[in-house]
């Protein structure tokens, strides 16, 4: 069973940047797609971005296109979410998730989740 650990969250002013990391406990990280999701207080968890197992395909929610960039370093068993031009509405707990085959923004497509990391953007 793959285990995922997110890191890199924190408090940042509006317009600032953060880079989240998602590190996996598997030597076969290169065979997994990674999705990024977020959940704000009182709201449902929503898809933010995903990247295919070999990094060749990415997908973004409309709300983050042009601001967020997903990447994957299979040699380091780590995926990243670079977040620029952050807005207060980006405040949420951010989760990464993995699946062998699915790269999309539907949380039902993933079977393994990290514990989440808090991102807070001040206005």
Short mmCIF file of N, CA, C and O in Angstrom, two decimals:
data_model
loop_
_atom_site.label_atom_id
_atom_site.label_comp_id
_atom_site.label_asym_id
_atom_site.label_seq_id
_atom_site.Cartn_x
_atom_site.Cartn_y
_atom_site.Cartn_z
N UNK A 1 0.84 -1.18 0.00
CA UNK A 1 0.00 0.00 0.00
C UNK A 1 0.89 1.25 0.00
O UNK A 1 1.74 1.40 0.86
N UNK A 2 0.67 2.12 -0.96
CA UNK A 2 1.44 3.35 -1.04
C UNK A 2 1.01 4.29 0.07
O UNK A 2 -0.19 4.42 0.37
N UNK A 3 1.98 4.96 0.67
CA UNK A 3 1.68 6.02 1.62
C UNK A 3 2.16 7.34 1.06
O UNK A 3 3.26 7.41 0.48
N UNK A 4 1.36 8.38 1.23
CA UNK A 4 1.66 9.70 0.70
C UNK A 4 1.77 10.70 1.84
O UNK A 4 0.94 10.69 2.76
N UNK A 5 2.77 11.58 1.76
CA UNK A 5 2.95 12.61 2.78
C UNK A 5 3.12 13.95 2.09
O UNK A 5 4.05 14.14 1.29
N UNK A 6 2.21 14.88 2.41
CA UNK A 6 2.30 16.23 1.87
C UNK A 6 3.11 17.12 2.79
O UNK A 6 3.12 16.92 4.01
N UNK A 7 3.74 18.11 2.22
CA UNK A 7 4.46 19.11 2.99
C UNK A 7 4.53 20.40 2.18
O UNK A 7 4.21 20.41 0.99
N UNK A 8 4.93 21.47 2.85
CA UNK A 8 5.13 22.74 2.15
C UNK A 8 4.05 23.77 2.37
O UNK A 8 4.16 24.89 1.86
N UNK A 9 3.00 23.41 3.09
CA UNK A 9 1.96 24.38 3.34
C UNK A 9 2.41 25.47 4.30
O UNK A 9 3.50 25.39 4.90
N UNK A 10 1.58 26.49 4.45
CA UNK A 10 1.92 27.57 5.36
C UNK A 10 1.04 28.78 5.15
O UNK A 10 0.02 28.71 4.45
N UNK A 11 1.46 29.88 5.75
CA UNK A 11 0.75 31.16 5.66
C UNK A 11 1.51 32.08 4.71
O UNK A 11 2.72 32.26 4.86
N UNK A 12 0.79 32.63 3.74
CA UNK A 12 1.44 33.47 2.73
C UNK A 12 0.49 34.62 2.39
O UNK A 12 -0.74 34.44 2.42
N UNK A 13 1.01 35.81 2.11
CA UNK A 13 0.13 36.91 1.72
C UNK A 13 -0.39 36.73 0.31
O UNK A 13 0.21 36.01 -0.52
N UNK A 14 -1.49 37.38 0.03
CA UNK A 14 -2.05 37.32 -1.32
C UNK A 14 -1.00 37.78 -2.32
O UNK A 14 -0.27 38.74 -2.09
N UNK A 15 -0.94 37.07 -3.44
CA UNK A 15 0.07 37.34 -4.45
C UNK A 15 1.35 36.54 -4.28
O UNK A 15 2.20 36.54 -5.18
N UNK A 16 1.47 35.88 -3.15
CA UNK A 16 2.68 35.11 -2.88
C UNK A 16 2.66 33.73 -3.51
O UNK A 16 1.73 33.38 -4.25
N UNK A 17 3.69 32.95 -3.19
CA UNK A 17 3.86 31.62 -3.78
C UNK A 17 4.19 30.59 -2.70
O UNK A 17 4.76 30.92 -1.66
N UNK A 18 3.82 29.36 -2.99
CA UNK A 18 4.19 28.21 -2.17
C UNK A 18 4.40 27.03 -3.11
O UNK A 18 3.79 26.96 -4.18
N UNK A 19 5.25 26.11 -2.67
CA UNK A 19 5.40 24.86 -3.39
C UNK A 19 5.10 23.71 -2.44
O UNK A 19 5.77 23.53 -1.43
N UNK A 20 4.10 22.95 -2.79
CA UNK A 20 3.73 21.77 -2.03
C UNK A 20 4.45 20.55 -2.59
O UNK A 20 4.66 20.45 -3.80
N UNK A 21 4.78 19.64 -1.68
CA UNK A 21 5.41 18.38 -2.09
C UNK A 21 4.54 17.22 -1.63
O UNK A 21 3.87 17.30 -0.61
N UNK A 22 4.59 16.16 -2.39
CA UNK A 22 3.87 14.93 -2.07
C UNK A 22 4.87 13.79 -2.27
O UNK A 22 5.21 13.46 -3.41
N UNK A 23 5.32 13.22 -1.17
CA UNK A 23 6.34 12.17 -1.23
C UNK A 23 5.70 10.81 -0.96
O UNK A 23 4.93 10.66 -0.01
N UNK A 24 6.04 9.85 -1.79
CA UNK A 24 5.43 8.53 -1.72
C UNK A 24 6.41 7.49 -1.20
O UNK A 24 7.61 7.55 -1.50
N UNK A 25 5.88 6.53 -0.47
CA UNK A 25 6.70 5.45 0.08
C UNK A 25 6.65 4.23 -0.82
O UNK A 25 6.16 3.17 -0.41
N UNK A 26 7.11 4.38 -2.03
CA UNK A 26 7.11 3.28 -2.97
C UNK A 26 8.24 3.45 -3.97
O UNK A 26 8.56 4.56 -4.36
N UNK A 27 8.81 2.29 -4.38
CA UNK A 27 9.86 2.36 -5.40
C UNK A 27 9.29 2.39 -6.79
O UNK A 27 10.02 2.52 -7.77
N UNK A 28 7.95 2.25 -6.87
CA UNK A 28 7.30 2.24 -8.18
C UNK A 28 6.50 3.52 -8.40
O UNK A 28 5.45 3.51 -9.05
N UNK A 29 6.99 4.62 -7.84
CA UNK A 29 6.29 5.90 -7.96
C UNK A 29 6.05 6.26 -9.41
O UNK A 29 5.06 6.91 -9.75
N UNK A 30 6.93 5.86 -10.26
CA UNK A 30 6.80 6.17 -11.68
C UNK A 30 5.61 5.54 -12.35
O UNK A 30 5.27 5.89 -13.49
N UNK A 31 4.94 4.62 -11.68
CA UNK A 31 3.76 3.98 -12.26
C UNK A 31 2.46 4.56 -11.73
O UNK A 31 1.39 4.06 -12.07
N UNK A 32 2.55 5.61 -10.95
CA UNK A 32 1.36 6.21 -10.35
C UNK A 32 1.10 7.61 -10.89
O UNK A 32 2.02 8.44 -10.98
N UNK A 33 -0.16 7.87 -11.19
CA UNK A 33 -0.61 9.24 -11.42
C UNK A 33 -0.86 9.89 -10.07
O UNK A 33 -1.22 9.21 -9.10
N UNK A 34 -0.69 11.20 -10.00
CA UNK A 34 -0.91 11.94 -8.75
C UNK A 34 -1.92 13.04 -8.99
O UNK A 34 -1.83 13.80 -9.96
N UNK A 35 -2.86 13.12 -8.10
CA UNK A 35 -3.84 14.20 -8.12
C UNK A 35 -3.67 15.10 -6.92
O UNK A 35 -3.26 14.65 -5.85
N UNK A 36 -3.97 16.37 -7.10
CA UNK A 36 -3.98 17.34 -6.00
C UNK A 36 -5.42 17.83 -5.81
O UNK A 36 -6.10 18.19 -6.78
N UNK A 37 -5.83 17.88 -4.55
CA UNK A 37 -7.16 18.31 -4.20
C UNK A 37 -7.07 19.31 -3.05
O UNK A 37 -6.04 19.41 -2.39
N UNK A 38 -8.15 20.01 -2.81
CA UNK A 38 -8.19 20.93 -1.68
C UNK A 38 -9.58 20.96 -1.08
O UNK A 38 -10.58 20.70 -1.78
N UNK A 39 -9.62 21.28 0.21
CA UNK A 39 -10.89 21.37 0.89
C UNK A 39 -10.86 22.57 1.83
O UNK A 39 -10.06 22.60 2.77
N UNK A 40 -11.72 23.52 1.53
CA UNK A 40 -11.86 24.70 2.37
C UNK A 40 -12.90 24.43 3.44
O UNK A 40 -13.77 23.57 3.27
N UNK A 41 -12.85 25.16 4.55
CA UNK A 41 -13.83 24.93 5.63
C UNK A 41 -15.26 25.06 5.12
O UNK A 41 -15.61 26.02 4.43
N UNK A 42 -16.07 24.08 5.43
CA UNK A 42 -17.47 24.10 5.05
C UNK A 42 -17.75 23.77 3.60
O UNK A 42 -18.90 23.86 3.16
N UNK A 43 -16.71 23.41 2.86
CA UNK A 43 -16.89 23.11 1.44
C UNK A 43 -16.46 21.68 1.15
O UNK A 43 -15.72 21.06 1.90
N UNK A 44 -16.91 21.17 0.01
CA UNK A 44 -16.52 19.84 -0.41
C UNK A 44 -15.10 19.85 -0.99
O UNK A 44 -14.61 20.88 -1.46
N UNK A 45 -14.47 18.70 -0.93
CA UNK A 45 -13.14 18.57 -1.51
C UNK A 45 -13.23 18.69 -3.02
O UNK A 45 -14.12 18.10 -3.65
N UNK A 46 -12.34 19.46 -3.61
CA UNK A 46 -12.38 19.68 -5.04
C UNK A 46 -11.03 19.39 -5.68
O UNK A 46 -9.98 19.58 -5.06
N UNK A 47 -11.07 18.96 -6.93
CA UNK A 47 -9.86 18.68 -7.67
C UNK A 47 -9.17 19.96 -8.11
O UNK A 47 -9.82 20.92 -8.53
N UNK A 48 -7.86 19.97 -7.99
CA UNK A 48 -7.05 21.12 -8.37
C UNK A 48 -6.22 20.82 -9.62
O UNK A 48 -6.21 21.58 -10.57
N UNK A 49 -5.53 19.68 -9.58
CA UNK A 49 -4.63 19.35 -10.69
C UNK A 49 -4.29 17.87 -10.62
O UNK A 49 -4.50 17.21 -9.60
N UNK A 50 -3.77 17.36 -11.71
CA UNK A 50 -3.26 16.00 -11.71
C UNK A 50 -2.15 15.88 -12.74
O UNK A 50 -2.02 16.72 -13.65
N UNK A 51 -1.34 14.84 -12.56
CA UNK A 51 -0.25 14.57 -13.49
C UNK A 51 -0.17 13.06 -13.68
O UNK A 51 -0.30 12.29 -12.73
N UNK A 52 0.02 12.66 -14.92
CA UNK A 52 0.07 11.24 -15.23
C UNK A 52 1.36 10.60 -14.71
O UNK A 52 2.28 11.30 -14.28
N UNK A 53 1.42 9.30 -14.76
CA UNK A 53 2.54 8.57 -14.17
C UNK A 53 3.89 9.01 -14.73
O UNK A 53 4.86 9.16 -13.99
N UNK A 54 3.96 9.24 -16.04
CA UNK A 54 5.24 9.64 -16.64
C UNK A 54 5.38 11.15 -16.77
O UNK A 54 6.38 11.64 -17.31
N UNK A 55 4.40 11.88 -16.26
CA UNK A 55 4.46 13.34 -16.29
C UNK A 55 4.06 13.95 -17.63
O UNK A 55 4.08 15.17 -17.78
N UNK A 56 3.65 13.11 -18.56
CA UNK A 56 3.36 13.63 -19.89
C UNK A 56 2.02 14.31 -20.04
O UNK A 56 1.81 15.06 -20.99
N UNK A 57 1.13 14.05 -19.09
CA UNK A 57 -0.21 14.65 -19.16
C UNK A 57 -0.51 15.35 -17.85
O UNK A 57 -0.26 14.79 -16.77
N UNK A 58 -1.02 16.56 -17.95
CA UNK A 58 -1.44 17.30 -16.76
C UNK A 58 -2.84 17.86 -16.99
O UNK A 58 -3.30 18.01 -18.13
N UNK A 59 -3.49 18.18 -15.88
CA UNK A 59 -4.84 18.71 -15.94
C UNK A 59 -5.00 19.69 -14.79
O UNK A 59 -4.43 19.47 -13.71
N UNK A 60 -5.76 20.76 -15.03
CA UNK A 60 -5.95 21.79 -14.02
C UNK A 60 -7.41 22.22 -13.93
O UNK A 60 -8.11 22.28 -14.94
N UNK A 61 -7.82 22.55 -12.74
CA UNK A 61 -9.12 23.19 -12.57
C UNK A 61 -9.05 24.60 -13.15
O UNK A 61 -7.99 25.24 -13.12
N UNK A 62 -10.16 25.07 -13.66
CA UNK A 62 -10.17 26.41 -14.27
C UNK A 62 -9.72 27.49 -13.29
O UNK A 62 -9.09 28.47 -13.67
N UNK A 63 -10.03 27.29 -12.02
CA UNK A 63 -9.73 28.30 -11.00
C UNK A 63 -8.24 28.48 -10.76
O UNK A 63 -7.83 29.49 -10.18
N UNK A 64 -7.42 27.53 -11.19
CA UNK A 64 -5.97 27.62 -10.92
C UNK A 64 -5.13 27.66 -12.18
O UNK A 64 -3.90 27.81 -12.11
N UNK A 65 -5.76 27.52 -13.33
CA UNK A 65 -5.00 27.53 -14.59
C UNK A 65 -4.20 28.83 -14.72
O UNK A 65 -4.71 29.91 -14.47
N UNK A 66 -2.95 28.68 -15.13
CA UNK A 66 -2.09 29.84 -15.29
C UNK A 66 -1.40 30.28 -14.02
O UNK A 66 -0.48 31.11 -14.07
N UNK A 67 -1.83 29.74 -12.88
CA UNK A 67 -1.22 30.11 -11.59
C UNK A 67 -0.50 28.93 -10.94
O UNK A 67 0.51 29.12 -10.27
N UNK A 68 -1.04 27.75 -11.10
CA UNK A 68 -0.48 26.54 -10.47
C UNK A 68 0.18 25.67 -11.53
O UNK A 68 -0.29 25.59 -12.67
N UNK A 69 1.26 25.00 -11.14
CA UNK A 69 1.94 24.08 -12.02
C UNK A 69 2.24 22.79 -11.27
O UNK A 69 2.85 22.83 -10.19
N UNK A 70 1.83 21.67 -11.85
CA UNK A 70 2.09 20.37 -11.25
C UNK A 70 3.29 19.73 -11.95
O UNK A 70 3.47 19.90 -13.17
N UNK A 71 4.09 19.03 -11.17
CA UNK A 71 5.25 18.33 -11.75
C UNK A 71 5.52 17.07 -10.93
O UNK A 71 4.91 16.86 -9.88
N UNK A 72 6.44 16.27 -11.43
CA UNK A 72 6.67 14.97 -10.80
C UNK A 72 8.13 14.58 -11.03
O UNK A 72 8.61 14.67 -12.16
N UNK A 73 8.80 14.19 -9.97
CA UNK A 73 10.18 13.70 -10.07
C UNK A 73 10.17 12.25 -9.63
O UNK A 73 10.20 11.96 -8.42
N UNK A 74 10.12 11.35 -10.57
CA UNK A 74 10.00 9.94 -10.22
C UNK A 74 11.25 9.41 -9.51
O UNK A 74 11.16 8.49 -8.71
N UNK A 75 12.38 10.01 -9.77
CA UNK A 75 13.61 9.57 -9.11
C UNK A 75 13.59 9.89 -7.62
O UNK A 75 14.25 9.22 -6.82
N UNK A 76 12.83 10.91 -7.25
CA UNK A 76 12.72 11.32 -5.84
C UNK A 76 11.41 10.88 -5.20
O UNK A 76 11.13 11.25 -4.06
N UNK A 77 10.62 10.13 -5.95
CA UNK A 77 9.32 9.67 -5.43
C UNK A 77 8.46 10.84 -4.95
O UNK A 77 7.71 10.71 -3.98
N UNK A 78 8.54 11.95 -5.63
CA UNK A 78 7.87 13.16 -5.17
C UNK A 78 7.17 13.89 -6.31
O UNK A 78 7.73 14.01 -7.41
N UNK A 79 5.96 14.35 -6.01
CA UNK A 79 5.24 15.24 -6.91
C UNK A 79 5.16 16.61 -6.25
O UNK A 79 5.21 16.74 -5.03
N UNK A 80 5.02 17.63 -7.10
CA UNK A 80 5.02 19.00 -6.60
C UNK A 80 3.82 19.76 -7.15
O UNK A 80 3.33 19.49 -8.25
N UNK A 81 3.39 20.75 -6.38
CA UNK A 81 2.38 21.68 -6.85
C UNK A 81 2.92 23.08 -6.57
O UNK A 81 2.95 23.51 -5.41
N UNK A 82 3.39 23.74 -7.61
CA UNK A 82 3.88 25.12 -7.49
C UNK A 82 2.68 26.05 -7.61
O UNK A 82 1.98 26.03 -8.62
N UNK A 83 2.49 26.85 -6.59
CA UNK A 83 1.32 27.74 -6.54
C UNK A 83 1.80 29.19 -6.52
O UNK A 83 2.47 29.60 -5.57
N UNK A 84 1.47 29.92 -7.56
CA UNK A 84 1.85 31.33 -7.67
C UNK A 84 0.61 32.21 -7.67
O UNK A 84 -0.51 31.73 -7.87
N UNK A 85 0.82 33.49 -7.46
CA UNK A 85 -0.29 34.46 -7.47
C UNK A 85 -1.43 33.98 -6.60
O UNK A 85 -2.60 34.01 -7.01
N UNK A 86 -1.10 33.56 -5.41
CA UNK A 86 -2.12 32.99 -4.52
C UNK A 86 -3.16 34.03 -4.11
O UNK A 86 -2.84 35.22 -3.95
N UNK A 87 -4.38 33.55 -3.96
CA UNK A 87 -5.51 34.39 -3.58
C UNK A 87 -6.09 33.88 -2.26
O UNK A 87 -5.95 32.70 -1.93
N UNK A 88 -6.79 34.72 -1.53
CA UNK A 88 -7.41 34.26 -0.28
C UNK A 88 -8.34 33.06 -0.50
O UNK A 88 -8.43 32.19 0.37
N UNK A 89 -8.98 33.00 -1.64
CA UNK A 89 -9.88 31.88 -1.93
C UNK A 89 -9.14 30.57 -2.18
O UNK A 89 -9.76 29.52 -2.32
N UNK A 90 -7.81 30.61 -2.25
CA UNK A 90 -7.03 29.38 -2.34
C UNK A 90 -6.79 28.74 -0.98
O UNK A 90 -6.25 27.63 -0.89
N UNK A 91 -7.19 29.43 0.08
CA UNK A 91 -7.02 28.90 1.43
C UNK A 91 -7.79 27.59 1.59
O UNK A 91 -8.99 27.53 1.33
N UNK A 92 -7.09 26.55 2.00
CA UNK A 92 -7.70 25.22 2.14
C UNK A 92 -6.65 24.26 2.66
O UNK A 92 -5.45 24.59 2.71
N UNK A 93 -7.11 23.07 3.03
CA UNK A 93 -6.19 21.95 3.24
C UNK A 93 -5.99 21.29 1.89
O UNK A 93 -6.96 20.97 1.20
N UNK A 94 -4.74 21.10 1.52
CA UNK A 94 -4.40 20.51 0.23
C UNK A 94 -3.96 19.06 0.42
O UNK A 94 -3.15 18.76 1.30
N UNK A 95 -4.51 18.19 -0.41
CA UNK A 95 -4.23 16.77 -0.34
C UNK A 95 -3.66 16.29 -1.68
O UNK A 95 -4.06 16.76 -2.73
N UNK A 96 -2.77 15.30 -1.60
CA UNK A 96 -2.41 14.59 -2.81
C UNK A 96 -2.99 13.18 -2.73
O UNK A 96 -3.26 12.66 -1.64
N UNK A 97 -3.19 12.60 -3.89
CA UNK A 97 -3.76 11.27 -3.99
C UNK A 97 -3.11 10.55 -5.17
O UNK A 97 -2.61 11.19 -6.10
N UNK A 98 -3.14 9.22 -5.12
CA UNK A 98 -2.49 8.46 -6.18
C UNK A 98 -3.43 7.39 -6.73
O UNK A 98 -4.33 6.90 -6.05
N UNK A 99 -3.16 7.05 -7.98
CA UNK A 99 -3.86 5.94 -8.62
C UNK A 99 -2.97 5.42 -9.75
O UNK A 99 -2.23 6.19 -10.36
N UNK A 100 -3.09 4.14 -10.00
CA UNK A 100 -2.25 3.54 -11.05
C UNK A 100 -2.56 4.09 -12.42
O UNK A 100 -1.68 4.25 -13.27
N UNK A 101 -3.83 4.40 -12.66
CA UNK A 101 -4.24 4.68 -14.03
C UNK A 101 -4.94 6.03 -14.22
O UNK A 101 -4.90 6.62 -15.28
N UNK A 102 -5.61 6.52 -13.16
CA UNK A 102 -6.48 7.67 -13.33
C UNK A 102 -5.76 8.98 -13.09
O UNK A 102 -5.11 9.18 -12.07
N UNK A 103 -5.87 9.90 -14.06
CA UNK A 103 -5.40 11.27 -13.86
C UNK A 103 -6.56 12.17 -14.19
O UNK A 103 -6.87 12.39 -15.37
N UNK A 104 -7.22 12.64 -13.19
CA UNK A 104 -8.37 13.50 -13.39
C UNK A 104 -8.68 14.25 -12.13
O UNK A 104 -7.96 14.15 -11.13
N UNK A 105 -9.76 15.01 -12.13
CA UNK A 105 -10.10 15.87 -11.00
C UNK A 105 -11.28 15.34 -10.19
O UNK A 105 -11.82 16.06 -9.35
N UNK A 106 -11.66 14.11 -10.42
CA UNK A 106 -12.73 13.48 -9.65
C UNK A 106 -12.10 12.68 -8.52
O UNK A 106 -11.36 11.72 -8.77
N UNK A 107 -12.40 13.03 -7.30
CA UNK A 107 -11.75 12.38 -6.17
C UNK A 107 -12.08 10.89 -6.09
O UNK A 107 -11.33 10.11 -5.50
N UNK A 108 -13.17 10.49 -6.72
CA UNK A 108 -13.54 9.06 -6.70
C UNK A 108 -12.57 8.20 -7.50
O UNK A 108 -12.58 6.98 -7.38
N UNK A 109 -11.74 8.84 -8.29
CA UNK A 109 -10.79 8.09 -9.10
C UNK A 109 -9.53 7.67 -8.36
O UNK A 109 -8.71 6.93 -8.91
N UNK A 110 -9.39 8.08 -7.12
CA UNK A 110 -8.16 7.83 -6.37
C UNK A 110 -8.43 6.96 -5.16
O UNK A 110 -9.46 7.09 -4.50
N UNK A 111 -7.47 6.09 -4.87
CA UNK A 111 -7.70 5.17 -3.75
C UNK A 111 -6.72 5.35 -2.60
O UNK A 111 -6.87 4.72 -1.57
N UNK A 112 -5.74 6.20 -2.75
CA UNK A 112 -4.77 6.45 -1.69
C UNK A 112 -4.60 7.95 -1.51
O UNK A 112 -4.42 8.67 -2.50
N UNK A 113 -4.64 8.39 -0.25
CA UNK A 113 -4.62 9.82 0.06
C UNK A 113 -3.59 10.11 1.12
O UNK A 113 -3.33 9.29 2.01
N UNK A 114 -3.02 11.32 1.04
CA UNK A 114 -2.19 11.82 2.10
C UNK A 114 -3.03 12.45 3.19
O UNK A 114 -4.26 12.50 3.10
N UNK A 115 -2.35 12.98 4.21
CA UNK A 115 -3.05 13.52 5.36
C UNK A 115 -3.40 14.99 5.19
O UNK A 115 -4.18 15.55 5.97
N UNK A 116 -2.81 15.64 4.21
CA UNK A 116 -3.13 17.02 3.93
C UNK A 116 -2.15 18.00 4.55
O UNK A 116 -1.49 17.71 5.54
N UNK A 117 -2.06 19.18 3.94
CA UNK A 117 -1.25 20.27 4.46
C UNK A 117 -2.02 21.57 4.30
O UNK A 117 -2.66 21.80 3.27
N UNK A 118 -2.00 22.39 5.33
CA UNK A 118 -2.80 23.62 5.35
C UNK A 118 -2.10 24.73 4.58
O UNK A 118 -0.92 25.01 4.79
N UNK A 119 -2.87 25.37 3.72
CA UNK A 119 -2.42 26.57 3.01
C UNK A 119 -3.37 27.70 3.38
O UNK A 119 -4.58 27.58 3.22
N UNK A 120 -2.81 28.78 3.89
CA UNK A 120 -3.61 29.94 4.26
C UNK A 120 -3.06 31.17 3.55
O UNK A 120 -1.86 31.47 3.67
N UNK A 121 -3.92 31.84 2.82
CA UNK A 121 -3.53 33.03 2.08
C UNK A 121 -4.23 34.23 2.71
O UNK A 121 -5.46 34.29 2.73
N UNK A 122 -3.45 35.15 3.21
CA UNK A 122 -4.02 36.32 3.87
C UNK A 122 -4.25 37.44 2.86
O UNK A 122 -3.50 37.61 1.91
N UNK A 123 -5.31 38.22 3.12
CA UNK A 123 -5.64 39.31 2.20
C UNK A 123 -4.93 40.59 2.59
O UNK A 123 -4.34 40.70 3.64
#
